PDB file of C-alpha atoms and ligand atoms in Angstrom:
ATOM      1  CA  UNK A   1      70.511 111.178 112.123  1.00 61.00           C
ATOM      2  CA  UNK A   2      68.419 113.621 110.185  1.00 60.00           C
ATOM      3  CA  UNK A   3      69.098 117.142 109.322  1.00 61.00           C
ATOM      4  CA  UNK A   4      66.866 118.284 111.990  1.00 63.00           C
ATOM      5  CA  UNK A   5      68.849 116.564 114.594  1.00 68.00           C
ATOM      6  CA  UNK A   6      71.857 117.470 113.259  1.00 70.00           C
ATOM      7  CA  UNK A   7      71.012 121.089 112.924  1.00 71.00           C
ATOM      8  CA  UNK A   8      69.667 120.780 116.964  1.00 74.00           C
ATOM      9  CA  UNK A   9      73.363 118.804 117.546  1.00 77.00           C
ATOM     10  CA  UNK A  10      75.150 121.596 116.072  1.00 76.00           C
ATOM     11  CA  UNK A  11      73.405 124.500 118.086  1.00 82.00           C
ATOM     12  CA  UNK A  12      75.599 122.807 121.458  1.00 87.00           C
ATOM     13  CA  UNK A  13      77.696 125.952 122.647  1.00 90.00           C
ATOM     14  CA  UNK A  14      80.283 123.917 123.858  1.00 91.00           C
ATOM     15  CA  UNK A  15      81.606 123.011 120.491  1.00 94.00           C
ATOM     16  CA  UNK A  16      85.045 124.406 119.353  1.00 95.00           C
ATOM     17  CA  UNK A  17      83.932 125.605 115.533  1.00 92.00           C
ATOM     18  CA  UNK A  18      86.438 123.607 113.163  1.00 93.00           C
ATOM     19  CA  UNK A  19      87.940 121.822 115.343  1.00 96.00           C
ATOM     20  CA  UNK A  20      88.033 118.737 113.468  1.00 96.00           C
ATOM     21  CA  UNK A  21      89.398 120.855 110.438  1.00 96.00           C
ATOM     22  CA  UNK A  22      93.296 120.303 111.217  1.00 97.00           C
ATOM     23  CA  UNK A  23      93.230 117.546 113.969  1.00 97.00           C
ATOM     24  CA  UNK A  24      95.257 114.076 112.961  1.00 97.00           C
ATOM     25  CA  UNK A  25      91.382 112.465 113.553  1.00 96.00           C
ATOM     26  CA  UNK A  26      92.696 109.926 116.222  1.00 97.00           C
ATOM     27  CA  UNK A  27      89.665 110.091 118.315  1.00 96.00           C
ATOM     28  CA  UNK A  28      90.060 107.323 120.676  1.00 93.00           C
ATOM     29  CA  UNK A  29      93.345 109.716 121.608  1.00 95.00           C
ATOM     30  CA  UNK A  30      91.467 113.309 120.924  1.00 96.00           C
ATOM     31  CA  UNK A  31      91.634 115.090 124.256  1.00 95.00           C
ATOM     32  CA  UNK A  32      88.457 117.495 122.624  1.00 96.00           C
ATOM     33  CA  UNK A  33      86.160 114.930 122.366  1.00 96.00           C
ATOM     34  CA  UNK A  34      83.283 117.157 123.961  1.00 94.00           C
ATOM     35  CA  UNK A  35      83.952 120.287 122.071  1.00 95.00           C
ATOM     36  CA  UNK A  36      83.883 118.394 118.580  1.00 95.00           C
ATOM     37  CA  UNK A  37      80.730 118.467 116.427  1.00 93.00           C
ATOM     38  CA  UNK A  38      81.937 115.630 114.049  1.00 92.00           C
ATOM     39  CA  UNK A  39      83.026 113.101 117.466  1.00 93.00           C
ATOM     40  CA  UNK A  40      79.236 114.344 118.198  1.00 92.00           C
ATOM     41  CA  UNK A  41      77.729 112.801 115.143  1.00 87.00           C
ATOM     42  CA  UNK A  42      79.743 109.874 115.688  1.00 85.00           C
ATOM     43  CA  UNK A  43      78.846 108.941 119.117  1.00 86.00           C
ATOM     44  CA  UNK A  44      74.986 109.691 117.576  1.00 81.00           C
ATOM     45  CA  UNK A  45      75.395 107.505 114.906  1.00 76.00           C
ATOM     46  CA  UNK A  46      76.877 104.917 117.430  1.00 75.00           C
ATOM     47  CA  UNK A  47      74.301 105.515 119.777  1.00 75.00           C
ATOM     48  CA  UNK A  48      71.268 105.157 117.131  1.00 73.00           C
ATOM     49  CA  UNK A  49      72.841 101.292 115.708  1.00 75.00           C
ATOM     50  CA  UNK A  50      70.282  98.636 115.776  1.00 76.00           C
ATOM     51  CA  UNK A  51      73.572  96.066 116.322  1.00 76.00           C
ATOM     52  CA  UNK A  52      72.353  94.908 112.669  1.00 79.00           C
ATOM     53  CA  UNK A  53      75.396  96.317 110.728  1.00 78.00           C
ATOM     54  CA  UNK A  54      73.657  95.797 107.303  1.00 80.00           C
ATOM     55  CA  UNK A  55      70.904  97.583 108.226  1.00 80.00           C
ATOM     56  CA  UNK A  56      72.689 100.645 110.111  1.00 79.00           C
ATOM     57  CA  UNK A  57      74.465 101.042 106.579  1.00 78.00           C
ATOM     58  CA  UNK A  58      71.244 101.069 105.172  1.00 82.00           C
ATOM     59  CA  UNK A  59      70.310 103.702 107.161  1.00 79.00           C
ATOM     60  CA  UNK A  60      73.146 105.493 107.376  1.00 77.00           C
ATOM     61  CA  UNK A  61      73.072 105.683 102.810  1.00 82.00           C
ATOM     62  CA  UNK A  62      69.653 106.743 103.047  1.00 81.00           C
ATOM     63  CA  UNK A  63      70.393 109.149 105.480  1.00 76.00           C
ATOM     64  CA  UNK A  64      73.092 110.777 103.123  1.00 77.00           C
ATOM     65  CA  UNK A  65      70.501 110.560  99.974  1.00 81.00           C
ATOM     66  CA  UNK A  66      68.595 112.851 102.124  1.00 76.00           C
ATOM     67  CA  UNK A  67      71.009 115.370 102.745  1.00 77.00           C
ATOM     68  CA  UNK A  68      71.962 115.707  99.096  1.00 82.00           C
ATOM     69  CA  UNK A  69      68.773 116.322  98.109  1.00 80.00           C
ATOM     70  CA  UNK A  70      68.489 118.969 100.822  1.00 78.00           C
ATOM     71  CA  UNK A  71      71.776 120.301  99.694  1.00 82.00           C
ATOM     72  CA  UNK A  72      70.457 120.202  95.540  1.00 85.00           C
ATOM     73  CA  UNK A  73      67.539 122.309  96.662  1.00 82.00           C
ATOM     74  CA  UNK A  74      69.532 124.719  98.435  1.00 81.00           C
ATOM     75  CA  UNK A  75      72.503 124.790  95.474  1.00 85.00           C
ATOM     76  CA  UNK A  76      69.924 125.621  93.180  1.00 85.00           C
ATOM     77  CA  UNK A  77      67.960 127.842  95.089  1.00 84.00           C
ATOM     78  CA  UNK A  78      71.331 129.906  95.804  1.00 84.00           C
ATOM     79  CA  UNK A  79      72.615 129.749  92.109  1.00 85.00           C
ATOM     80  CA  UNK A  80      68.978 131.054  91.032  1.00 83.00           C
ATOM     81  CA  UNK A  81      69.810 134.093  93.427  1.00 83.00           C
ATOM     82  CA  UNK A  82      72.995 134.648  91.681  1.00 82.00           C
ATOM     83  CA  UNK A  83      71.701 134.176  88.458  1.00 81.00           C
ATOM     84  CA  UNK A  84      74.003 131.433  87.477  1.00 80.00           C
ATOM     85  CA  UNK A  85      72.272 128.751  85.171  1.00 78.00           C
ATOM     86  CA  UNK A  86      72.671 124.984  86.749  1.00 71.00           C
ATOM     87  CA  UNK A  87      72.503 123.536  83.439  1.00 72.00           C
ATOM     88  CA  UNK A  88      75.342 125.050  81.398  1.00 72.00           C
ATOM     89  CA  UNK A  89      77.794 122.133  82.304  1.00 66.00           C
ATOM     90  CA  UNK A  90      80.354 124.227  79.747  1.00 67.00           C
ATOM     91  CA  UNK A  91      84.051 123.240  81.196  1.00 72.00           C
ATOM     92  CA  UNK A  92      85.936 125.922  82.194  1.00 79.00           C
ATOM     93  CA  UNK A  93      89.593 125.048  80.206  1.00 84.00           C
ATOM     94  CA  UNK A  94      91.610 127.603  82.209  1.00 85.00           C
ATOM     95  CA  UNK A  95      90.567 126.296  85.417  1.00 85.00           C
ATOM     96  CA  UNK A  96      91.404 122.427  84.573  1.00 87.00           C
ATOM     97  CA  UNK A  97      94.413 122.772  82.982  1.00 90.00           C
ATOM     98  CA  UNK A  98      95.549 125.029  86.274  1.00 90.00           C
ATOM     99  CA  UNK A  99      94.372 122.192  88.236  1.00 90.00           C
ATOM    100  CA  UNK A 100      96.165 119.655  86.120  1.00 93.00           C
ATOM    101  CA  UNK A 101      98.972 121.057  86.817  1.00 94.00           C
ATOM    102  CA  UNK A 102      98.499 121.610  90.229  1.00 94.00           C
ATOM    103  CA  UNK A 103      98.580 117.774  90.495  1.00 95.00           C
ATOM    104  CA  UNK A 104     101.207 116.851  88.266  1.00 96.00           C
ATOM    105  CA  UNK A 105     103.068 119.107  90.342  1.00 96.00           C
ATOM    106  CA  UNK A 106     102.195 117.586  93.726  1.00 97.00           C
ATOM    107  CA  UNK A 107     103.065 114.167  92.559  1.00 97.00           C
ATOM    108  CA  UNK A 108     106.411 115.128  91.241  1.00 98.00           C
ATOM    109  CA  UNK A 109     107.309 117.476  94.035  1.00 98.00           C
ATOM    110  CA  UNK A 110     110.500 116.005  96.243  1.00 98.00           C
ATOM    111  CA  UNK A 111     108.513 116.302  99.422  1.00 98.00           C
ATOM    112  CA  UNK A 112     105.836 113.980  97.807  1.00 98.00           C
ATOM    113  CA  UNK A 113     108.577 111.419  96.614  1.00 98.00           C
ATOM    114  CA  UNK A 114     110.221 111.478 100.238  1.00 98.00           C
ATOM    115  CA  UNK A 115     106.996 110.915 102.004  1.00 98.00           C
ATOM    116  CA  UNK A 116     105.844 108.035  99.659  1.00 98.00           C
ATOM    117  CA  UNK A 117     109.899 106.140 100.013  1.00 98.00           C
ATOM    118  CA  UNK A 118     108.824 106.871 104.265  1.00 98.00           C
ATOM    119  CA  UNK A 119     105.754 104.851 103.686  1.00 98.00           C
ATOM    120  CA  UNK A 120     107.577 102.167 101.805  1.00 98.00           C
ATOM    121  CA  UNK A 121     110.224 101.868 104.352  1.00 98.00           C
ATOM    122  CA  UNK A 122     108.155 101.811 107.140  1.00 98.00           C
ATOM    123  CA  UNK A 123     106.265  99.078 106.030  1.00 97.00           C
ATOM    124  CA  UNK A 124     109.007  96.822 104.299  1.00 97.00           C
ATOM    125  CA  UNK A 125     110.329  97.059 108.061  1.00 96.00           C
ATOM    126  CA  UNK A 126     106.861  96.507 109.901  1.00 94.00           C
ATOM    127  CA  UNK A 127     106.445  93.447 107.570  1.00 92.00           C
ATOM    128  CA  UNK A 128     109.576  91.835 108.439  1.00 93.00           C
ATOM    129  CA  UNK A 129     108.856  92.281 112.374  1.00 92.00           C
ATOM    130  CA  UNK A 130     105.355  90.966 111.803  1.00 85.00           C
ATOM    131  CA  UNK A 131     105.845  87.497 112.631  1.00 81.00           C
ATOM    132  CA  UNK A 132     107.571  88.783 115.910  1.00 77.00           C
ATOM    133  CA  UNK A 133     104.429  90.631 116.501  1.00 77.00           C
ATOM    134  CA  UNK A 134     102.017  88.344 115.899  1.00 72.00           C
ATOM    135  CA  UNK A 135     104.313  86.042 118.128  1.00 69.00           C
ATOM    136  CA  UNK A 136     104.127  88.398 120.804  1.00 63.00           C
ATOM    137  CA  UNK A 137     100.446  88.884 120.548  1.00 63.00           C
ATOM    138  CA  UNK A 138     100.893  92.818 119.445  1.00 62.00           C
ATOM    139  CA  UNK A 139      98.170  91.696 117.374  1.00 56.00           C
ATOM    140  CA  UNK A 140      95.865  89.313 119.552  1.00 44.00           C
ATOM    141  CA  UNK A 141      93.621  90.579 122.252  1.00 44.00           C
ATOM    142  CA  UNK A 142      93.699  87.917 124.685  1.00 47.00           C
ATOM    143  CA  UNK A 143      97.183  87.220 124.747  1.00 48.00           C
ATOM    144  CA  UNK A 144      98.311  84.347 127.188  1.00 53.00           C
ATOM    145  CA  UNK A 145     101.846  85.311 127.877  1.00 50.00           C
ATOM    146  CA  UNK A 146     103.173  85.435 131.357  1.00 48.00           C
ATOM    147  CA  UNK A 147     102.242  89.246 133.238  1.00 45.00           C
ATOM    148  CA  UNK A 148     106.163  90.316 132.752  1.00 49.00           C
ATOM    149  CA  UNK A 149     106.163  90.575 129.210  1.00 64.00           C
ATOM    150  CA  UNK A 150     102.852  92.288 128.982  1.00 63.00           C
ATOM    151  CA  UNK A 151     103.752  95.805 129.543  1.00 72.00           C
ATOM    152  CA  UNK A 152     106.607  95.095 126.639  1.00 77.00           C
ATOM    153  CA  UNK A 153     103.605  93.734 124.645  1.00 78.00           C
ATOM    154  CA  UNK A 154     101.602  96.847 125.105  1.00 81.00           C
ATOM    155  CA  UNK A 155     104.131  98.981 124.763  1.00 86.00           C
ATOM    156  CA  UNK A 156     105.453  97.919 121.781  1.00 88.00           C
ATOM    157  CA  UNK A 157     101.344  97.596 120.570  1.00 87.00           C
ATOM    158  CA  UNK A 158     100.925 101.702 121.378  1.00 91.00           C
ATOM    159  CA  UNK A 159     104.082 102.368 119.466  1.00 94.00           C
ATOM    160  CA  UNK A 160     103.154 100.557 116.557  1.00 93.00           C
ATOM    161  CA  UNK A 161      99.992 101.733 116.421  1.00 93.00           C
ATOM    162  CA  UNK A 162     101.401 105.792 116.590  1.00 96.00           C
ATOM    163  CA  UNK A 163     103.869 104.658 113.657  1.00 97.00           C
ATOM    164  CA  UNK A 164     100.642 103.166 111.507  1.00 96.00           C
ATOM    165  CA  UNK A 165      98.390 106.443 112.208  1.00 97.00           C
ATOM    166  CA  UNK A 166     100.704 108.618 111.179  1.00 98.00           C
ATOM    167  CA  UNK A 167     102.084 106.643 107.959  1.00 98.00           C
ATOM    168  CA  UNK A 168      99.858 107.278 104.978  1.00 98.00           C
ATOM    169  CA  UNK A 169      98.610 110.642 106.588  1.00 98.00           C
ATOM    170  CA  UNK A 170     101.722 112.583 106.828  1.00 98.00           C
ATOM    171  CA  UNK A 171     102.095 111.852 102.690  1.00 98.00           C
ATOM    172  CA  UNK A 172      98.450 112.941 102.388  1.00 98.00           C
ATOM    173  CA  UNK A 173      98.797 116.182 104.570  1.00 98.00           C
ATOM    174  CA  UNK A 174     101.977 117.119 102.615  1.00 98.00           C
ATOM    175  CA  UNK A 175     100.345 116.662  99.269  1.00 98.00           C
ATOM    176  CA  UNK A 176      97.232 118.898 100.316  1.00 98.00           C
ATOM    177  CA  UNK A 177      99.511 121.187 101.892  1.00 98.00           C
ATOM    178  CA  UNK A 178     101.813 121.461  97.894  1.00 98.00           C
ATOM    179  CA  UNK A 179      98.348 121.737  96.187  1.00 97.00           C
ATOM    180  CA  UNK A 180      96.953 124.988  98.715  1.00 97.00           C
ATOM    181  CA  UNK A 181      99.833 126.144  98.249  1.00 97.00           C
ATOM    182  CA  UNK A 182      99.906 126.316  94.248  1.00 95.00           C
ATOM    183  CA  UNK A 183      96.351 127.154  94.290  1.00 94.00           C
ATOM    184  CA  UNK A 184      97.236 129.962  96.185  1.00 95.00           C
ATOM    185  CA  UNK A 185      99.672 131.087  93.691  1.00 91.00           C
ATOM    186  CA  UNK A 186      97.667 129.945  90.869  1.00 89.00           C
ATOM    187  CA  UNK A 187      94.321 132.101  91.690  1.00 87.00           C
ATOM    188  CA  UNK A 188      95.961 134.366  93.869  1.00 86.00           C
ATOM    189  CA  UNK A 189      93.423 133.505  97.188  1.00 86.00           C
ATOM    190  CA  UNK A 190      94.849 133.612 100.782  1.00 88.00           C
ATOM    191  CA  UNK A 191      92.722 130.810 101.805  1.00 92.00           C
ATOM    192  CA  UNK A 192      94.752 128.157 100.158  1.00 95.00           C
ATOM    193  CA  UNK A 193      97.801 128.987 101.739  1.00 96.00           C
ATOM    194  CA  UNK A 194      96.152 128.985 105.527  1.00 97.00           C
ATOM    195  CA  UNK A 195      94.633 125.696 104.424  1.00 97.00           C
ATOM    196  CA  UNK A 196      97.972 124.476 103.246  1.00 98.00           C
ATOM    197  CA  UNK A 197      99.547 126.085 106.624  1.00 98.00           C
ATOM    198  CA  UNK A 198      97.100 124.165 108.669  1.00 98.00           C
ATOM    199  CA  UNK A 199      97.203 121.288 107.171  1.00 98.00           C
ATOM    200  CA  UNK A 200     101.453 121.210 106.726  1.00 98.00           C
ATOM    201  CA  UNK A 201     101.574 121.850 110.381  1.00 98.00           C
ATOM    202  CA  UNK A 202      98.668 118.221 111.355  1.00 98.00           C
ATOM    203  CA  UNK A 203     101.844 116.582 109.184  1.00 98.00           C
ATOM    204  CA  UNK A 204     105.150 117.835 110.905  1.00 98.00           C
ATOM    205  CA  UNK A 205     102.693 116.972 114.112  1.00 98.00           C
ATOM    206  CA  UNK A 206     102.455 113.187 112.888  1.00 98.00           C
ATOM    207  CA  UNK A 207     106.530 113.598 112.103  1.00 98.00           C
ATOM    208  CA  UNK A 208     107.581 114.314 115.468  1.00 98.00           C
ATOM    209  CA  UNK A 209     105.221 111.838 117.043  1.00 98.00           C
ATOM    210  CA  UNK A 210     106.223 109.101 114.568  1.00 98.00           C
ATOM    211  CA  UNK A 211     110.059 110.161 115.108  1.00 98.00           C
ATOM    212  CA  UNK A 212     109.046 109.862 119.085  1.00 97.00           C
ATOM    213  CA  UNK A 213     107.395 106.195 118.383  1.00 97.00           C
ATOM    214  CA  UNK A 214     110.416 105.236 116.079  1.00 98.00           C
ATOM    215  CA  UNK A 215     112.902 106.178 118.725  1.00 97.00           C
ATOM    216  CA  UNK A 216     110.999 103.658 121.351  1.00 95.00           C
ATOM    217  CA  UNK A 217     111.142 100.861 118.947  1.00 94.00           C
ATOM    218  CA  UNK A 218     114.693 101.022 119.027  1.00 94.00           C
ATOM    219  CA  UNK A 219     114.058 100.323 123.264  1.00 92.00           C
ATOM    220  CA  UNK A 220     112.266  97.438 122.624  1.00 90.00           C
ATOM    221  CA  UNK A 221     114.109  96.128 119.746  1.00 92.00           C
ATOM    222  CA  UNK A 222     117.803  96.713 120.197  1.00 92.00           C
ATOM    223  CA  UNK A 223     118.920  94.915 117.511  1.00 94.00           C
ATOM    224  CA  UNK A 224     116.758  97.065 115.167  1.00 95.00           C
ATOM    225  CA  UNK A 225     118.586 100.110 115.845  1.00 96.00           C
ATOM    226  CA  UNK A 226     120.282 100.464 112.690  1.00 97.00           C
ATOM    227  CA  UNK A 227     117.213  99.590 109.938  1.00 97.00           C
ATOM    228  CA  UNK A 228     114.973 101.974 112.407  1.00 98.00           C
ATOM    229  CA  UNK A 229     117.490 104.809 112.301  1.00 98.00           C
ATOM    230  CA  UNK A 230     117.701 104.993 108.268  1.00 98.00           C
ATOM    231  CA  UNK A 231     114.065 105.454 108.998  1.00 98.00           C
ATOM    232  CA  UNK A 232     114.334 107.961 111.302  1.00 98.00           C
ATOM    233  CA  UNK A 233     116.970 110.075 109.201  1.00 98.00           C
ATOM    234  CA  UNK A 234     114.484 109.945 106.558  1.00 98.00           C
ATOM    235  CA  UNK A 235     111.625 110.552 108.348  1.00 98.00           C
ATOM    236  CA  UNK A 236     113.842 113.927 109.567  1.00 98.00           C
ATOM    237  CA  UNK A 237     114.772 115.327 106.393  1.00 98.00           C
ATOM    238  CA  UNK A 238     111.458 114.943 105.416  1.00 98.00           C
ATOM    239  CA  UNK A 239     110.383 117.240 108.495  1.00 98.00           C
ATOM    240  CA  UNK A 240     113.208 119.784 107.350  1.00 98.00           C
ATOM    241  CA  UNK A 241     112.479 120.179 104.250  1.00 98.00           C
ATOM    242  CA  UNK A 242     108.818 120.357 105.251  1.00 98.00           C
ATOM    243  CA  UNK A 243     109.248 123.541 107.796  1.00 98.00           C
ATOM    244  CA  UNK A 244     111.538 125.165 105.101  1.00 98.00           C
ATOM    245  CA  UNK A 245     109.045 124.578 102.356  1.00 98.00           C
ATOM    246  CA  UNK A 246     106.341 125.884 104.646  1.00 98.00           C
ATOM    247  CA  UNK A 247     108.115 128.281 106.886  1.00 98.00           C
ATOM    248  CA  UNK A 248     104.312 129.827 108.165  1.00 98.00           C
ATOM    249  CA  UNK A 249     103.177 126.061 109.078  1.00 98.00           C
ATOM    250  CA  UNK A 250     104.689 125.926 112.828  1.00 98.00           C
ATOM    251  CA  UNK A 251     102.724 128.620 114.106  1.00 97.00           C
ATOM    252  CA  UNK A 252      99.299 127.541 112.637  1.00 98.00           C
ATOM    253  CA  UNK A 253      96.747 128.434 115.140  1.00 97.00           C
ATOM    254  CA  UNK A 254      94.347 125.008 114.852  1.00 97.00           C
ATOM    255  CA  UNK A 255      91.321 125.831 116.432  1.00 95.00           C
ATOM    256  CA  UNK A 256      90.828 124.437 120.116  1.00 95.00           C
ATOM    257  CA  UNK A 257      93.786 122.514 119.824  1.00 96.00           C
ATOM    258  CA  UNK A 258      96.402 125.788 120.219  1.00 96.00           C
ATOM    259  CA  UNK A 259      94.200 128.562 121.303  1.00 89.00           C
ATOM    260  CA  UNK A 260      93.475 127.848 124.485  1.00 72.00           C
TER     261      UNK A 260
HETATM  262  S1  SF4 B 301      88.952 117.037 116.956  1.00 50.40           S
HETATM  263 FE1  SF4 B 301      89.348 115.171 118.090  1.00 50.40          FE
HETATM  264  S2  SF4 B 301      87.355 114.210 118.349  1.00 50.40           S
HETATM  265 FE2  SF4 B 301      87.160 115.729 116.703  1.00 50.40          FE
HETATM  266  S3  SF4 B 301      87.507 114.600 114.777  1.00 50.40           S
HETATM  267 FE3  SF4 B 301      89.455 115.459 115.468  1.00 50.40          FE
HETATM  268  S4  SF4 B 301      90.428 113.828 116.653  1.00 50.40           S
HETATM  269 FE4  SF4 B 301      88.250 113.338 116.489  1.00 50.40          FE
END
């Protein structure tokens, strides 16, 4: 897609602005699929595939060379307006140690460590159940059990597949929400902490649905009940100290997805 048509794309009315800002990015389960500008470009993209994948990626690089120099010219057009020279590359000291730090902190922060040990434990106990799985086709498509167990099957496919979404992203959201708010503190701008609210509140979203997908694994795997609840006590802790840490995330307003 070039800029034109994306500029044309991004003129549609219907579009919630930001939408796609603090939304979990599960589009196959987005109930704003029409109002989003980046689904949009997607379905575009999609839409403009030759079914050659090697050349679509082609494309797709070139396309991206193209906006960057588009976005160069404008840079320098807008730091020539400012009066800021593009060529004095000095580093600013201040501003990378505070950003150093900003990182080491994240990393060492207990909310990090407990969402990291979540990933670990999730997936020490999704790779013992695998052969199960793969047993029980969770992982084939044409599966050629009897019509009885296929509603298990495909329930116990969905649930899986919240429990995987959610995994690595609740650790991710978590960090980004530690670093906003340190930035915030560190350079004294409001607009770290709402990004840190926002972003807090897509990962105690991806907490209570995992917590939700956890408890229905212990429906379809009875014996499990005990692994699957040290997994769920984590996974709650890790929620509480979450909200206490970020006391403002809960009532994040995300655009289209709470205000109306
Ligand atoms: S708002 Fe919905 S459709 Fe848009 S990127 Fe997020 S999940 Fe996908």
């Amino acid at each position: 897609m070039d800029n034109k048509n994306l500029k044309d794309l991004a003129q549609n009315p219907d579009f919630i602005p930001g939408i796609y800002n603090y939304c979990d990015r599960w589009c196959e389960k987005c109930p704003f699929t029409s109002k989003c500008l980046n689904y949009a470009m997607q379905k575009e993209r999609f839409s403009e595939s030759t079914g050659d994948m090697e050349k679509d990626n082609e494309v797709f690089w070139q396309e991206l060379v193209e906006t960057l120099d588009d976005t160069i010219r404008l840079l320098k057009d807008l730091m020539k307006e400012r009066g800021i020279d593009i060529d004095d590359i000095a580093v600013d000291e201040e501003y990378e140690k505070k950003e150093e730090d900003i990182r080491n902190f994240t990393k060492a922060h207990p909310l990090t460590k407990m969402a990291d040990d979540y990933i670990r434990m999730a997936e020490v106990w999704i790779k013992r159940m695998q052969p199960g799985f793969v047993n029980a086709g969770i992982y084939l498509e044409n599966t050629e059990e009897p019509l009885a167990d296929r509603d298990r099957t495909s329930g116990i496919r969905d649930t899986l597949d919240i429990i995987r979404w959610y995994q690595y992203q609740i650790s991710v959201k978590i960090q980004r929400g530690l670093q906003g708010k340190q930035r915030a503190e560190e350079f004294n701008e409001d607009t770290f902490m709402y990004d840190a609210n926002g972003s807090v509140k897509v990962a105690l979203l991806g907490i209570d649905r995992s917590l939700a997908a956890w408890k229905r694994m212990t429906v379809f795997y009875p014996n499990e009940e005990d692994p699957v609840i040290d997994i769920m006590i984590l996974l709650g802790r890790l929620r509480g100290k979450t909200e206490k840490e970020f006391p403002e995330a809960r009532k994040f307003v995300r655009p289209g997805f709470d205000d109306r």
